[in-house]
Amino acid sequence: MSGILRIRGFEVHQGFLPRPEQEALVDDLRAVLARAPLVQPVTPRGRPMSVRMSAAGRFGWITDRQGYRYAPTHPQGTDWPPIPASVLAIWEAVAGTDRQPECCLINWYGNGARMGLHQDRDEADFSQPVVSVSLGDDGLFRMGNEERGGKTESLWLRSGDVVVMGGEARLRHHGVDRIRFGSSTLLPDGGRINLTLRVVT
Ligand code: SIN
Ligand code: FE2
């Protein structure tokens, strides 16, 4: 399936990345993760998150007992690797801004992982979009409102789908209720990778 769906301002580019591009992205991400390993973060209240995280770019988004924030180094103390050119090309194609992303957050969803409804609001400039790239297993993406609560709409994101969260959608709550573990053959051991590209400053 390919084409653009608009739901509450979320611009969903279905089937944006052909399979060979998805495979090349995974190779590039493996190189990033070799330098900046995935970690299982804890929320500021000390609850372990079910996704594992790493990042590329000037900043990574991290969470621990000290709070949610952008950090210039990996928790292990090293710089984050640069954002791969293959990832920057996606931003160039869909973001519609002259600015470059300063963070590529890498979220890895294993069997049973989910992401609760949240807003992306640790960035300085909400006129800049957040661009999300889905790879691997299907994920059930839920889209809500700026305020907490109210009705939501859900859509399965598949490997190669790209979502632009800008404009009216920029501060809407969103999350991933569940993944269909093993639904994609992209990652040999199953799981879902989601990249979110953000302008931080
Ligand atoms: C996020 O909003 O942080 C992740 C979205 C997704 O995994 O599709
Ligand atoms: Fe988010």
Short mmCIF file of C-alpha atoms and ligand atoms in Angstrom, two decimals:
data_model
loop_
_atom_site.label_atom_id
_atom_site.label_comp_id
_atom_site.label_asym_id
_atom_site.label_seq_id
_atom_site.Cartn_x
_atom_site.Cartn_y
_atom_site.Cartn_z
CA MET A 1 0.00 0.00 0.00
CA SER A 2 1.31 3.48 -0.71
CA GLY A 3 -0.09 6.99 -0.53
CA ILE A 4 -0.59 9.74 2.03
CA LEU A 5 -3.23 9.57 4.74
CA ARG A 6 -4.04 12.60 6.89
CA ILE A 7 -5.49 11.90 10.31
CA ARG A 8 -5.83 14.81 12.79
CA GLY A 9 -2.89 16.53 11.12
CA PHE A 10 -0.66 13.43 11.26
CA GLU A 11 0.62 12.91 7.73
CA VAL A 12 1.09 9.19 7.18
CA HIS A 13 3.17 8.25 4.14
CA GLN A 14 2.26 4.61 3.73
CA GLY A 15 4.83 2.46 1.95
CA PHE A 16 7.25 5.38 1.68
CA LEU A 17 10.41 3.25 1.79
CA PRO A 18 10.87 0.35 -0.61
CA ARG A 19 12.23 -2.83 0.93
CA PRO A 20 15.84 -2.39 -0.30
CA GLU A 21 15.93 1.07 1.33
CA GLN A 22 14.56 -0.40 4.55
CA GLU A 23 17.35 -2.99 4.50
CA ALA A 24 20.00 -0.32 3.89
CA LEU A 25 18.61 1.71 6.80
CA VAL A 26 18.81 -1.28 9.11
CA ASP A 27 22.47 -1.77 8.15
CA ASP A 28 23.19 1.90 8.89
CA LEU A 29 21.36 1.66 12.22
CA ARG A 30 23.31 -1.42 13.24
CA ALA A 31 26.50 0.60 12.79
CA VAL A 32 25.06 3.39 14.97
CA LEU A 33 23.99 0.91 17.66
CA ALA A 34 27.44 -0.69 17.69
CA ARG A 35 28.77 2.67 18.92
CA ALA A 36 25.74 3.78 20.94
CA PRO A 37 24.15 0.63 22.39
CA LEU A 38 20.44 0.37 23.15
CA VAL A 39 19.62 0.91 26.80
CA GLN A 40 16.44 0.19 28.73
CA PRO A 41 15.55 3.59 30.16
CA VAL A 42 13.59 4.27 33.33
CA THR A 43 11.00 7.00 33.74
CA PRO A 44 11.67 9.82 36.22
CA ARG A 45 9.58 7.82 38.71
CA GLY A 46 11.87 4.83 38.23
CA ARG A 47 9.61 2.65 36.07
CA PRO A 48 11.53 0.72 33.40
CA MET A 49 10.21 1.47 29.90
CA SER A 50 9.38 -1.50 27.69
CA VAL A 51 11.19 -0.06 24.66
CA ARG A 52 14.96 0.11 24.43
CA MET A 53 16.50 3.36 23.21
CA SER A 54 19.53 4.90 21.62
CA ALA A 55 20.08 7.88 19.35
CA ALA A 56 22.18 9.55 16.68
CA GLY A 57 22.91 13.23 16.15
CA ARG A 58 23.99 16.17 18.28
CA PHE A 59 21.56 15.13 20.98
CA GLY A 60 19.86 12.00 22.19
CA TRP A 61 16.63 12.01 24.13
CA ILE A 62 17.07 10.18 27.41
CA THR A 63 15.15 9.51 30.58
CA ASP A 64 16.32 8.41 34.02
CA ARG A 65 15.65 9.34 37.65
CA GLN A 66 16.85 12.88 36.81
CA GLY A 67 14.04 13.39 34.28
CA TYR A 68 13.28 13.52 30.58
CA ARG A 69 15.75 15.55 28.53
CA TYR A 70 18.00 15.90 25.52
CA ALA A 71 21.59 14.96 26.32
CA PRO A 72 24.75 15.58 24.25
CA THR A 73 26.21 12.20 25.21
CA HIS A 74 25.11 8.59 25.57
CA PRO A 75 24.63 7.44 29.20
CA GLN A 76 27.95 5.57 28.76
CA GLY A 77 29.66 8.96 28.23
CA THR A 78 30.41 8.89 24.50
CA ASP A 79 29.17 11.25 21.78
CA TRP A 80 26.16 10.08 19.80
CA PRO A 81 27.16 8.91 16.29
CA PRO A 82 26.13 11.17 13.40
CA ILE A 83 22.70 10.70 11.84
CA PRO A 84 23.20 8.44 8.79
CA ALA A 85 22.75 10.08 5.37
CA SER A 86 20.04 7.52 4.54
CA VAL A 87 18.00 8.84 7.48
CA LEU A 88 18.64 12.52 6.68
CA ALA A 89 17.35 11.88 3.14
CA ILE A 90 13.95 10.91 4.53
CA TRP A 91 13.76 14.14 6.52
CA GLU A 92 14.72 16.13 3.42
CA ALA A 93 11.96 14.47 1.43
CA VAL A 94 9.07 14.98 3.86
CA ALA A 95 9.82 17.52 6.60
CA GLY A 96 9.23 20.70 4.60
CA THR A 97 11.69 22.82 6.59
CA ASP A 98 15.15 24.26 5.99
CA ARG A 99 16.38 23.11 9.38
CA GLN A 100 18.14 19.81 9.88
CA PRO A 101 17.22 17.27 12.55
CA GLU A 102 19.51 17.37 15.59
CA CYS A 103 18.32 14.12 17.10
CA CYS A 104 17.39 10.76 15.65
CA LEU A 105 15.88 8.84 18.53
CA ILE A 106 15.98 5.07 18.00
CA ASN A 107 13.24 3.13 19.80
CA TRP A 108 13.41 -0.65 19.69
CA TYR A 109 10.21 -2.57 20.45
CA GLY A 110 10.60 -6.23 21.36
CA ASN A 111 7.73 -8.65 21.96
CA GLY A 112 5.25 -6.94 24.32
CA ALA A 113 6.82 -3.48 24.16
CA ARG A 114 4.58 -0.43 23.95
CA MET A 115 4.74 3.33 24.27
CA GLY A 116 2.11 5.12 26.34
CA LEU A 117 0.26 8.16 25.04
CA HIS A 118 2.52 11.20 25.33
CA GLN A 119 3.35 14.54 23.74
CA ASP A 120 6.77 15.32 22.24
CA ARG A 121 7.45 18.58 24.04
CA ASP A 122 11.08 18.72 25.11
CA GLU A 123 12.06 20.59 21.92
CA ALA A 124 12.47 24.38 21.78
CA ASP A 125 10.60 25.10 18.53
CA PHE A 126 7.21 23.49 17.96
CA SER A 127 7.00 24.98 14.46
CA GLN A 128 9.47 22.24 13.47
CA PRO A 129 7.93 18.83 12.76
CA VAL A 130 8.87 15.46 14.21
CA VAL A 131 9.31 12.78 11.54
CA SER A 132 8.84 9.12 12.44
CA VAL A 133 10.08 6.11 10.46
CA SER A 134 8.78 2.58 11.10
CA LEU A 135 10.85 -0.53 10.38
CA GLY A 136 10.12 -4.17 11.09
CA ASP A 137 6.99 -5.43 12.81
CA ASP A 138 3.62 -3.65 12.57
CA GLY A 139 2.83 -1.20 15.38
CA LEU A 140 -0.62 0.03 16.41
CA PHE A 141 -0.22 3.82 16.49
CA ARG A 142 -2.76 5.81 18.52
CA MET A 143 -3.42 9.48 17.81
CA GLY A 144 -5.17 11.70 20.34
CA ASN A 145 -5.57 15.33 21.25
CA GLU A 146 -3.44 18.20 22.54
CA GLU A 147 -5.17 18.01 25.88
CA ARG A 148 -5.13 14.75 27.82
CA GLY A 149 -7.99 12.37 27.20
CA GLY A 150 -10.79 12.49 24.67
CA LYS A 151 -11.38 10.32 21.64
CA THR A 152 -8.45 8.80 19.78
CA GLU A 153 -7.93 7.12 16.41
CA SER A 154 -5.57 4.23 15.69
CA LEU A 155 -3.74 2.97 12.64
CA TRP A 156 -1.34 0.10 12.08
CA LEU A 157 2.07 1.42 11.00
CA ARG A 158 3.98 -0.97 8.80
CA SER A 159 7.62 -1.30 7.85
CA GLY A 160 8.56 1.56 5.53
CA ASP A 161 5.81 3.94 6.67
CA VAL A 162 6.83 7.51 7.53
CA VAL A 163 4.73 9.85 9.69
CA VAL A 164 5.15 13.62 9.76
CA MET A 165 3.93 15.13 13.03
CA GLY A 166 3.78 18.83 12.32
CA GLY A 167 1.36 21.71 12.38
CA GLU A 168 -1.90 20.73 14.01
CA ALA A 169 -0.49 17.33 15.00
CA ARG A 170 2.76 18.59 16.53
CA LEU A 171 1.58 18.61 20.13
CA ARG A 172 -1.05 15.92 19.91
CA HIS A 173 -0.74 12.93 22.19
CA HIS A 174 0.34 9.74 20.44
CA GLY A 175 1.62 6.31 21.36
CA VAL A 176 1.97 2.67 20.35
CA ASP A 177 -0.45 0.25 22.01
CA ARG A 178 1.20 -2.94 20.81
CA ILE A 179 3.20 -4.51 18.05
CA ARG A 180 2.43 -7.61 16.03
CA PHE A 181 5.59 -9.48 16.91
CA GLY A 182 6.99 -11.42 13.96
CA SER A 183 4.70 -9.78 11.38
CA SER A 184 7.62 -8.50 9.28
CA THR A 185 10.62 -10.32 7.85
CA LEU A 186 12.85 -7.21 7.88
CA LEU A 187 14.50 -7.92 11.24
CA PRO A 188 15.55 -11.58 11.43
CA ASP A 189 14.79 -11.85 15.15
CA GLY A 190 11.53 -9.86 14.96
CA GLY A 191 10.75 -6.57 16.67
CA ARG A 192 10.05 -3.04 15.56
CA ILE A 193 12.37 -0.08 15.19
CA ASN A 194 10.95 3.42 15.22
CA LEU A 195 13.11 6.43 14.43
CA THR A 196 11.98 9.90 15.38
CA LEU A 197 13.83 12.83 13.90
CA ARG A 198 13.65 16.08 15.81
CA VAL A 199 14.95 19.62 15.69
CA VAL A 200 15.91 20.15 19.33
CA THR A 201 17.11 23.76 19.74
C1 SIN B 1 7.19 7.93 19.71
O1 SIN B 1 6.29 8.73 19.56
O2 SIN B 1 8.10 8.15 20.49
C2 SIN B 1 7.21 6.64 18.96
C3 SIN B 1 6.20 6.51 17.89
C4 SIN B 1 6.28 5.16 17.24
O3 SIN B 1 6.95 4.26 17.76
O4 SIN B 1 5.68 4.97 16.16
FE FE2 B 2 6.50 10.70 20.48
#
